[in-house]
Amino acid sequence: MFVHAHPDDESLWTGGLIADLSARGAPTTLITCTWAEGTSRHRELLDATAALGMHEPPIMLGYADCFVPESAPGAPRLIDVPFDDAVRQIVEQIRRLRPSVIVTYNAYGIYGHPDHMHAHRLAVIAADVAAIGSYAPELGDPWQTSSLYFATLPKATVETLRPHLLADSKIHIAGTAPDLVSVKLDLQHRLGEKVRAITSHRTELARSGSMQHFMTLPKDMQRLFLGWEAYRRRDLVPGGRDLV
């Protein structure tokens, strides 16, 4: 199960892993916390997940992006929703789908986006309380997820890319020290699916200066960013569950 804040995050940060798992026949599900069904970016998300080989449509929580009120007209921003209300929604899906692994961002949301960090907190708490039978029994039988994996970027990757980043970008990626990266996956054989998924998010590509700049980078820099994915691992049971 993948828990992401916005459409496009599933493709940018975990698209290679999703495509690889899908190609292997492993069941994958996606929870997207913001943007409502029927909006333009929801339709683009459906195209992206199809490009990644996902067979089930994403589960939309339907809250608003903290910077884009029109992402969910009439709905509260994700960061303004009572915390337990959002946790309950994810717990219900965990108990229904019974994932062995949950993947989300690291605690900093990779680069500090408030929605990313909030999605991380929601996923972590939901994974814990979903296993407690006395918590919201009306949401289904308890389920213990084996491991959490947090998407991140290694410091070495960040330092290699830094000279190519926009100097005035508001995005600050600190990177994760080598000894804290649990898994680094070579997913260059899934670049085709990942790029098709990213380019499905036409609205974001047209809006985001950072995304437009990235598309102009040298191919080796694009491949470095897109062809590898890194994760921190946290086991919730002894031994946990490997990611691949």
PDB file of C-alpha atoms in Angstrom:
ATOM      1  CA  MET A   1       0.000   0.000   0.000  1.00  0.00           C
ATOM      2  CA  PHE A   2       1.306   3.442  -1.012  1.00  0.00           C
ATOM      3  CA  VAL A   3       0.154   6.556   0.858  1.00  0.00           C
ATOM      4  CA  HIS A   4       0.804   9.836  -0.948  1.00  0.00           C
ATOM      5  CA  ALA A   5      -0.352  13.406  -0.518  1.00  0.00           C
ATOM      6  CA  HIS A   6      -0.932  14.523  -4.131  1.00  0.00           C
ATOM      7  CA  PRO A   7      -1.353  13.165  -7.626  1.00  0.00           C
ATOM      8  CA  ASP A   8       2.137  12.912  -9.212  1.00  0.00           C
ATOM      9  CA  ASP A   9       3.923  11.984  -5.949  1.00  0.00           C
ATOM     10  CA  GLU A  10       3.249   8.291  -6.575  1.00  0.00           C
ATOM     11  CA  SER A  11       5.051   8.583  -9.929  1.00  0.00           C
ATOM     12  CA  LEU A  12       7.938  10.869  -8.959  1.00  0.00           C
ATOM     13  CA  TRP A  13       8.976   9.218  -5.707  1.00  0.00           C
ATOM     14  CA  THR A  14       7.796   5.597  -5.954  1.00  0.00           C
ATOM     15  CA  GLY A  15       6.842   5.069  -9.600  1.00  0.00           C
ATOM     16  CA  GLY A  16       9.650   2.651 -10.360  1.00  0.00           C
ATOM     17  CA  LEU A  17       8.770   0.455  -7.397  1.00  0.00           C
ATOM     18  CA  ILE A  18       5.056   0.490  -8.240  1.00  0.00           C
ATOM     19  CA  ALA A  19       5.783  -0.440 -11.856  1.00  0.00           C
ATOM     20  CA  ASP A  20       8.169  -3.221 -10.830  1.00  0.00           C
ATOM     21  CA  LEU A  21       5.768  -4.721  -8.294  1.00  0.00           C
ATOM     22  CA  SER A  22       2.903  -4.515 -10.778  1.00  0.00           C
ATOM     23  CA  ALA A  23       4.978  -6.250 -13.461  1.00  0.00           C
ATOM     24  CA  ARG A  24       5.745  -9.040 -10.994  1.00  0.00           C
ATOM     25  CA  GLY A  25       2.046  -9.527 -10.298  1.00  0.00           C
ATOM     26  CA  ALA A  26       2.210  -8.209  -6.734  1.00  0.00           C
ATOM     27  CA  PRO A  27      -0.997  -6.477  -5.585  1.00  0.00           C
ATOM     28  CA  THR A  28      -0.489  -2.743  -5.098  1.00  0.00           C
ATOM     29  CA  THR A  29      -2.887  -0.090  -3.844  1.00  0.00           C
ATOM     30  CA  LEU A  30      -2.592   3.685  -3.653  1.00  0.00           C
ATOM     31  CA  ILE A  31      -4.163   6.132  -1.230  1.00  0.00           C
ATOM     32  CA  THR A  32      -4.018   9.751  -2.438  1.00  0.00           C
ATOM     33  CA  CYS A  33      -4.902  12.205   0.305  1.00  0.00           C
ATOM     34  CA  THR A  34      -5.715  15.351  -1.714  1.00  0.00           C
ATOM     35  CA  TRP A  35      -7.635  16.274  -4.858  1.00  0.00           C
ATOM     36  CA  ALA A  36     -11.199  15.087  -5.265  1.00  0.00           C
ATOM     37  CA  GLU A  37     -12.547  12.552  -7.715  1.00  0.00           C
ATOM     38  CA  GLY A  38     -13.594  14.156 -10.968  1.00  0.00           C
ATOM     39  CA  THR A  39     -11.039  16.969 -10.888  1.00  0.00           C
ATOM     40  CA  SER A  40      -8.524  17.320 -13.697  1.00  0.00           C
ATOM     41  CA  ARG A  41      -5.642  15.979 -11.646  1.00  0.00           C
ATOM     42  CA  HIS A  42      -7.677  12.979 -10.524  1.00  0.00           C
ATOM     43  CA  ARG A  43      -8.213  12.075 -14.175  1.00  0.00           C
ATOM     44  CA  GLU A  44      -4.493  12.475 -14.802  1.00  0.00           C
ATOM     45  CA  LEU A  45      -3.785  10.271 -11.781  1.00  0.00           C
ATOM     46  CA  LEU A  46      -5.886   7.511 -13.326  1.00  0.00           C
ATOM     47  CA  ASP A  47      -3.737   7.751 -16.470  1.00  0.00           C
ATOM     48  CA  ALA A  48      -0.536   7.671 -14.402  1.00  0.00           C
ATOM     49  CA  THR A  49      -1.486   4.635 -12.327  1.00  0.00           C
ATOM     50  CA  ALA A  50      -2.506   2.804 -15.501  1.00  0.00           C
ATOM     51  CA  ALA A  51       0.945   3.576 -16.954  1.00  0.00           C
ATOM     52  CA  LEU A  52       2.499   2.061 -13.816  1.00  0.00           C
ATOM     53  CA  GLY A  53       0.442  -1.102 -14.245  1.00  0.00           C
ATOM     54  CA  MET A  54      -1.835  -0.673 -11.245  1.00  0.00           C
ATOM     55  CA  HIS A  55      -5.093  -2.583 -11.728  1.00  0.00           C
ATOM     56  CA  GLU A  56      -7.168  -0.835  -9.065  1.00  0.00           C
ATOM     57  CA  PRO A  57      -8.041   2.868  -9.123  1.00  0.00           C
ATOM     58  CA  PRO A  58      -6.484   5.018  -6.392  1.00  0.00           C
ATOM     59  CA  ILE A  59      -8.390   5.541  -3.171  1.00  0.00           C
ATOM     60  CA  MET A  60      -9.057   9.262  -2.865  1.00  0.00           C
ATOM     61  CA  LEU A  61      -9.487  10.770   0.601  1.00  0.00           C
ATOM     62  CA  GLY A  62     -10.805  13.890  -1.105  1.00  0.00           C
ATOM     63  CA  TYR A  63      -9.152  16.643   0.940  1.00  0.00           C
ATOM     64  CA  ALA A  64      -7.713  19.840  -0.467  1.00  0.00           C
ATOM     65  CA  ASP A  65      -4.050  20.452  -1.232  1.00  0.00           C
ATOM     66  CA  CYS A  66      -2.865  22.985   1.345  1.00  0.00           C
ATOM     67  CA  PHE A  67      -1.877  25.409  -1.443  1.00  0.00           C
ATOM     68  CA  VAL A  68      -4.687  24.701  -3.946  1.00  0.00           C
ATOM     69  CA  PRO A  69      -8.228  25.134  -2.552  1.00  0.00           C
ATOM     70  CA  GLU A  70      -9.839  24.195  -5.884  1.00  0.00           C
ATOM     71  CA  SER A  71      -8.284  20.734  -5.606  1.00  0.00           C
ATOM     72  CA  ALA A  72     -11.314  19.673  -3.548  1.00  0.00           C
ATOM     73  CA  PRO A  73     -14.081  22.304  -3.733  1.00  0.00           C
ATOM     74  CA  GLY A  74     -15.878  22.657  -0.419  1.00  0.00           C
ATOM     75  CA  ALA A  75     -13.578  20.212   1.394  1.00  0.00           C
ATOM     76  CA  PRO A  76     -11.089  21.143   4.130  1.00  0.00           C
ATOM     77  CA  ARG A  77      -7.366  21.163   3.538  1.00  0.00           C
ATOM     78  CA  LEU A  78      -5.645  17.912   4.496  1.00  0.00           C
ATOM     79  CA  ILE A  79      -3.606  19.669   7.188  1.00  0.00           C
ATOM     80  CA  ASP A  80      -6.756  21.181   8.738  1.00  0.00           C
ATOM     81  CA  VAL A  81      -8.777  17.975   9.106  1.00  0.00           C
ATOM     82  CA  PRO A  82      -9.068  16.591  12.661  1.00  0.00           C
ATOM     83  CA  PHE A  83      -6.144  14.177  12.820  1.00  0.00           C
ATOM     84  CA  ASP A  84      -8.122  11.165  13.999  1.00  0.00           C
ATOM     85  CA  ASP A  85     -10.714  11.598  11.251  1.00  0.00           C
ATOM     86  CA  ALA A  86      -8.059  11.176   8.570  1.00  0.00           C
ATOM     87  CA  VAL A  87      -6.367   8.346  10.475  1.00  0.00           C
ATOM     88  CA  ARG A  88      -9.678   6.468  10.621  1.00  0.00           C
ATOM     89  CA  GLN A  89     -10.025   6.630   6.856  1.00  0.00           C
ATOM     90  CA  ILE A  90      -6.628   5.042   6.352  1.00  0.00           C
ATOM     91  CA  VAL A  91      -7.179   2.475   9.111  1.00  0.00           C
ATOM     92  CA  GLU A  92     -10.371   1.380   7.372  1.00  0.00           C
ATOM     93  CA  GLN A  93      -8.430   0.760   4.153  1.00  0.00           C
ATOM     94  CA  ILE A  94      -5.599  -1.044   5.959  1.00  0.00           C
ATOM     95  CA  ARG A  95      -8.042  -3.386   7.638  1.00  0.00           C
ATOM     96  CA  ARG A  96      -9.912  -3.973   4.381  1.00  0.00           C
ATOM     97  CA  LEU A  97      -6.857  -4.508   2.163  1.00  0.00           C
ATOM     98  CA  ARG A  98      -4.475  -6.040   4.751  1.00  0.00           C
ATOM     99  CA  PRO A  99      -1.141  -4.847   3.291  1.00  0.00           C
ATOM    100  CA  SER A 100       2.079  -6.447   4.482  1.00  0.00           C
ATOM    101  CA  VAL A 101       4.003  -3.245   3.634  1.00  0.00           C
ATOM    102  CA  ILE A 102       3.056   0.441   3.633  1.00  0.00           C
ATOM    103  CA  VAL A 103       5.166   2.941   1.679  1.00  0.00           C
ATOM    104  CA  THR A 104       5.047   6.701   2.216  1.00  0.00           C
ATOM    105  CA  TYR A 105       7.449   9.667   2.486  1.00  0.00           C
ATOM    106  CA  ASN A 106      10.077  10.111   5.159  1.00  0.00           C
ATOM    107  CA  ALA A 107       9.248  12.323   8.141  1.00  0.00           C
ATOM    108  CA  TYR A 108      10.398  15.470   6.308  1.00  0.00           C
ATOM    109  CA  GLY A 109       8.230  14.654   3.331  1.00  0.00           C
ATOM    110  CA  ILE A 110      11.458  14.493   1.277  1.00  0.00           C
ATOM    111  CA  TYR A 111      11.579  18.280   0.918  1.00  0.00           C
ATOM    112  CA  GLY A 112       9.371  19.699   3.649  1.00  0.00           C
ATOM    113  CA  HIS A 113       5.995  20.023   1.930  1.00  0.00           C
ATOM    114  CA  PRO A 114       3.362  20.261   4.722  1.00  0.00           C
ATOM    115  CA  ASP A 115       1.032  17.800   2.987  1.00  0.00           C
ATOM    116  CA  HIS A 116       3.861  15.284   2.505  1.00  0.00           C
ATOM    117  CA  MET A 117       4.840  15.444   6.165  1.00  0.00           C
ATOM    118  CA  HIS A 118       1.208  15.123   7.232  1.00  0.00           C
ATOM    119  CA  ALA A 119       0.674  12.096   4.983  1.00  0.00           C
ATOM    120  CA  HIS A 120       3.720  10.485   6.624  1.00  0.00           C
ATOM    121  CA  ARG A 121       2.289  11.054  10.101  1.00  0.00           C
ATOM    122  CA  LEU A 122      -1.121   9.739   9.109  1.00  0.00           C
ATOM    123  CA  ALA A 123       0.302   6.582   7.533  1.00  0.00           C
ATOM    124  CA  VAL A 124       2.552   5.797  10.502  1.00  0.00           C
ATOM    125  CA  ILE A 125      -0.185   6.238  13.113  1.00  0.00           C
ATOM    126  CA  ALA A 126      -2.748   4.380  11.013  1.00  0.00           C
ATOM    127  CA  ALA A 127      -0.381   1.418  10.617  1.00  0.00           C
ATOM    128  CA  ASP A 128       0.062   1.262  14.399  1.00  0.00           C
ATOM    129  CA  VAL A 129      -3.553   1.616  15.481  1.00  0.00           C
ATOM    130  CA  ALA A 130      -4.946  -0.629  12.715  1.00  0.00           C
ATOM    131  CA  ALA A 131      -3.432  -3.535  14.661  1.00  0.00           C
ATOM    132  CA  ILE A 132      -5.160  -2.591  17.936  1.00  0.00           C
ATOM    133  CA  GLY A 133      -8.467  -4.392  18.194  1.00  0.00           C
ATOM    134  CA  SER A 134      -9.984  -1.946  20.654  1.00  0.00           C
ATOM    135  CA  TYR A 135      -9.401   0.990  18.276  1.00  0.00           C
ATOM    136  CA  ALA A 136     -12.498   1.647  16.169  1.00  0.00           C
ATOM    137  CA  PRO A 137     -13.671  -1.986  15.925  1.00  0.00           C
ATOM    138  CA  GLU A 138     -16.443  -0.837  13.590  1.00  0.00           C
ATOM    139  CA  LEU A 139     -13.757  -0.266  10.928  1.00  0.00           C
ATOM    140  CA  GLY A 140     -13.005  -3.990  10.642  1.00  0.00           C
ATOM    141  CA  ASP A 141     -10.853  -6.688  12.149  1.00  0.00           C
ATOM    142  CA  PRO A 142      -7.413  -5.549  13.314  1.00  0.00           C
ATOM    143  CA  TRP A 143      -4.497  -5.955  10.917  1.00  0.00           C
ATOM    144  CA  GLN A 144      -0.786  -5.853  11.620  1.00  0.00           C
ATOM    145  CA  THR A 145       1.325  -4.449   8.792  1.00  0.00           C
ATOM    146  CA  SER A 146       4.810  -5.946   8.868  1.00  0.00           C
ATOM    147  CA  SER A 147       6.971  -3.025   7.711  1.00  0.00           C
ATOM    148  CA  LEU A 148       6.906   0.638   6.784  1.00  0.00           C
ATOM    149  CA  TYR A 149       9.153   2.068   4.064  1.00  0.00           C
ATOM    150  CA  PHE A 150       9.848   5.786   3.776  1.00  0.00           C
ATOM    151  CA  ALA A 151      10.845   7.248   0.405  1.00  0.00           C
ATOM    152  CA  THR A 152      13.883   9.505   0.525  1.00  0.00           C
ATOM    153  CA  LEU A 153      16.857  10.676  -1.519  1.00  0.00           C
ATOM    154  CA  PRO A 154      20.432   9.754  -0.540  1.00  0.00           C
ATOM    155  CA  LYS A 155      22.772  12.653   0.246  1.00  0.00           C
ATOM    156  CA  ALA A 156      25.097  11.603  -2.566  1.00  0.00           C
ATOM    157  CA  THR A 157      22.284  11.873  -5.112  1.00  0.00           C
ATOM    158  CA  VAL A 158      21.253  15.284  -3.796  1.00  0.00           C
ATOM    159  CA  GLU A 159      24.817  16.605  -3.942  1.00  0.00           C
ATOM    160  CA  THR A 160      25.264  15.365  -7.506  1.00  0.00           C
ATOM    161  CA  LEU A 161      22.016  17.032  -8.577  1.00  0.00           C
ATOM    162  CA  ARG A 162      22.502  20.252  -6.601  1.00  0.00           C
ATOM    163  CA  PRO A 163      24.460  22.181  -9.280  1.00  0.00           C
ATOM    164  CA  HIS A 164      21.584  21.508 -11.674  1.00  0.00           C
ATOM    165  CA  LEU A 165      18.779  22.663  -9.354  1.00  0.00           C
ATOM    166  CA  LEU A 166      17.152  26.058  -9.705  1.00  0.00           C
ATOM    167  CA  ALA A 167      18.930  28.540  -7.453  1.00  0.00           C
ATOM    168  CA  ASP A 168      15.668  30.238  -6.449  1.00  0.00           C
ATOM    169  CA  SER A 169      13.697  27.034  -5.928  1.00  0.00           C
ATOM    170  CA  LYS A 170      11.705  26.847  -2.707  1.00  0.00           C
ATOM    171  CA  ILE A 171      12.313  23.108  -2.611  1.00  0.00           C
ATOM    172  CA  HIS A 172      15.070  22.164  -0.180  1.00  0.00           C
ATOM    173  CA  ILE A 173      16.094  18.518  -0.193  1.00  0.00           C
ATOM    174  CA  ALA A 174      18.562  17.733   2.566  1.00  0.00           C
ATOM    175  CA  GLY A 175      19.129  14.114   1.595  1.00  0.00           C
ATOM    176  CA  THR A 176      19.576  11.095   3.855  1.00  0.00           C
ATOM    177  CA  ALA A 177      22.919   9.888   5.193  1.00  0.00           C
ATOM    178  CA  PRO A 178      24.149   6.581   3.698  1.00  0.00           C
ATOM    179  CA  ASP A 179      23.874   4.665   6.959  1.00  0.00           C
ATOM    180  CA  LEU A 180      20.195   5.623   7.231  1.00  0.00           C
ATOM    181  CA  VAL A 181      19.207   4.427   3.753  1.00  0.00           C
ATOM    182  CA  SER A 182      17.923   0.891   4.221  1.00  0.00           C
ATOM    183  CA  VAL A 183      17.134   0.010   0.601  1.00  0.00           C
ATOM    184  CA  LYS A 184      18.402   1.461  -2.683  1.00  0.00           C
ATOM    185  CA  LEU A 185      16.687   0.021  -5.736  1.00  0.00           C
ATOM    186  CA  ASP A 186      18.048   0.074  -9.290  1.00  0.00           C
ATOM    187  CA  LEU A 187      14.840   0.563 -11.286  1.00  0.00           C
ATOM    188  CA  GLN A 188      16.303   1.771 -14.565  1.00  0.00           C
ATOM    189  CA  HIS A 189      14.483  -1.060 -16.344  1.00  0.00           C
ATOM    190  CA  ARG A 190      11.223   0.648 -15.296  1.00  0.00           C
ATOM    191  CA  LEU A 191      12.141   4.107 -16.600  1.00  0.00           C
ATOM    192  CA  GLY A 192       9.690   3.864 -19.487  1.00  0.00           C
ATOM    193  CA  GLU A 193       6.679   3.259 -17.256  1.00  0.00           C
ATOM    194  CA  LYS A 194       7.846   5.858 -14.746  1.00  0.00           C
ATOM    195  CA  VAL A 195       8.341   8.594 -17.349  1.00  0.00           C
ATOM    196  CA  ARG A 196       4.962   7.838 -18.935  1.00  0.00           C
ATOM    197  CA  ALA A 197       3.347   8.110 -15.508  1.00  0.00           C
ATOM    198  CA  ILE A 198       5.068  11.408 -14.707  1.00  0.00           C
ATOM    199  CA  THR A 199       4.122  12.941 -18.045  1.00  0.00           C
ATOM    200  CA  SER A 200       0.499  11.875 -17.460  1.00  0.00           C
ATOM    201  CA  HIS A 201       0.380  14.638 -14.839  1.00  0.00           C
ATOM    202  CA  ARG A 202       0.045  17.310 -17.508  1.00  0.00           C
ATOM    203  CA  THR A 203      -1.382  19.968 -15.187  1.00  0.00           C
ATOM    204  CA  GLU A 204       1.565  19.790 -12.801  1.00  0.00           C
ATOM    205  CA  LEU A 205       4.106  19.727 -15.599  1.00  0.00           C
ATOM    206  CA  ALA A 206       2.560  22.887 -17.039  1.00  0.00           C
ATOM    207  CA  ARG A 207       2.371  24.627 -13.640  1.00  0.00           C
ATOM    208  CA  SER A 208       5.588  23.714 -11.873  1.00  0.00           C
ATOM    209  CA  GLY A 209       8.773  25.597 -12.711  1.00  0.00           C
ATOM    210  CA  SER A 210      10.814  22.945 -10.931  1.00  0.00           C
ATOM    211  CA  MET A 211       9.260  20.158 -12.997  1.00  0.00           C
ATOM    212  CA  GLN A 212       9.815  22.086 -16.228  1.00  0.00           C
ATOM    213  CA  HIS A 213      13.440  22.711 -15.270  1.00  0.00           C
ATOM    214  CA  PHE A 214      13.951  19.038 -14.474  1.00  0.00           C
ATOM    215  CA  MET A 215      12.782  18.052 -17.950  1.00  0.00           C
ATOM    216  CA  THR A 216      15.638  20.168 -19.404  1.00  0.00           C
ATOM    217  CA  LEU A 217      18.391  18.514 -17.342  1.00  0.00           C
ATOM    218  CA  PRO A 218      21.031  16.339 -18.997  1.00  0.00           C
ATOM    219  CA  LYS A 219      19.778  12.804 -19.536  1.00  0.00           C
ATOM    220  CA  ASP A 220      22.313  11.351 -17.114  1.00  0.00           C
ATOM    221  CA  MET A 221      21.002  13.599 -14.336  1.00  0.00           C
ATOM    222  CA  GLN A 222      17.400  12.657 -15.127  1.00  0.00           C
ATOM    223  CA  ARG A 223      18.343   8.991 -15.082  1.00  0.00           C
ATOM    224  CA  LEU A 224      20.120   9.378 -11.737  1.00  0.00           C
ATOM    225  CA  PHE A 225      16.977  10.864 -10.184  1.00  0.00           C
ATOM    226  CA  LEU A 226      14.414   8.630 -11.867  1.00  0.00           C
ATOM    227  CA  GLY A 227      16.289   5.357 -12.243  1.00  0.00           C
ATOM    228  CA  TRP A 228      16.983   4.771  -8.559  1.00  0.00           C
ATOM    229  CA  GLU A 229      14.697   4.857  -5.506  1.00  0.00           C
ATOM    230  CA  ALA A 230      15.792   4.861  -1.868  1.00  0.00           C
ATOM    231  CA  TYR A 231      13.868   3.981   1.270  1.00  0.00           C
ATOM    232  CA  ARG A 232      14.255   3.856   5.013  1.00  0.00           C
ATOM    233  CA  ARG A 233      12.761   0.758   6.626  1.00  0.00           C
ATOM    234  CA  ARG A 234      10.907   0.426   9.907  1.00  0.00           C
ATOM    235  CA  ASP A 235       9.746  -3.046  10.944  1.00  0.00           C
ATOM    236  CA  LEU A 236       6.576  -3.317  12.996  1.00  0.00           C
ATOM    237  CA  VAL A 237       7.015  -7.048  13.685  1.00  0.00           C
ATOM    238  CA  PRO A 238      10.185  -9.090  14.229  1.00  0.00           C
ATOM    239  CA  GLY A 239      11.861  -9.706  10.876  1.00  0.00           C
ATOM    240  CA  GLY A 240       9.468  -7.425   9.037  1.00  0.00           C
ATOM    241  CA  ARG A 241       8.839  -7.830   5.317  1.00  0.00           C
ATOM    242  CA  ASP A 242      11.259  -7.139   2.481  1.00  0.00           C
ATOM    243  CA  LEU A 243      10.205  -4.526  -0.039  1.00  0.00           C
ATOM    244  CA  VAL A 244      11.046  -6.641  -3.106  1.00  0.00           C
TER     245      VAL A 244
END
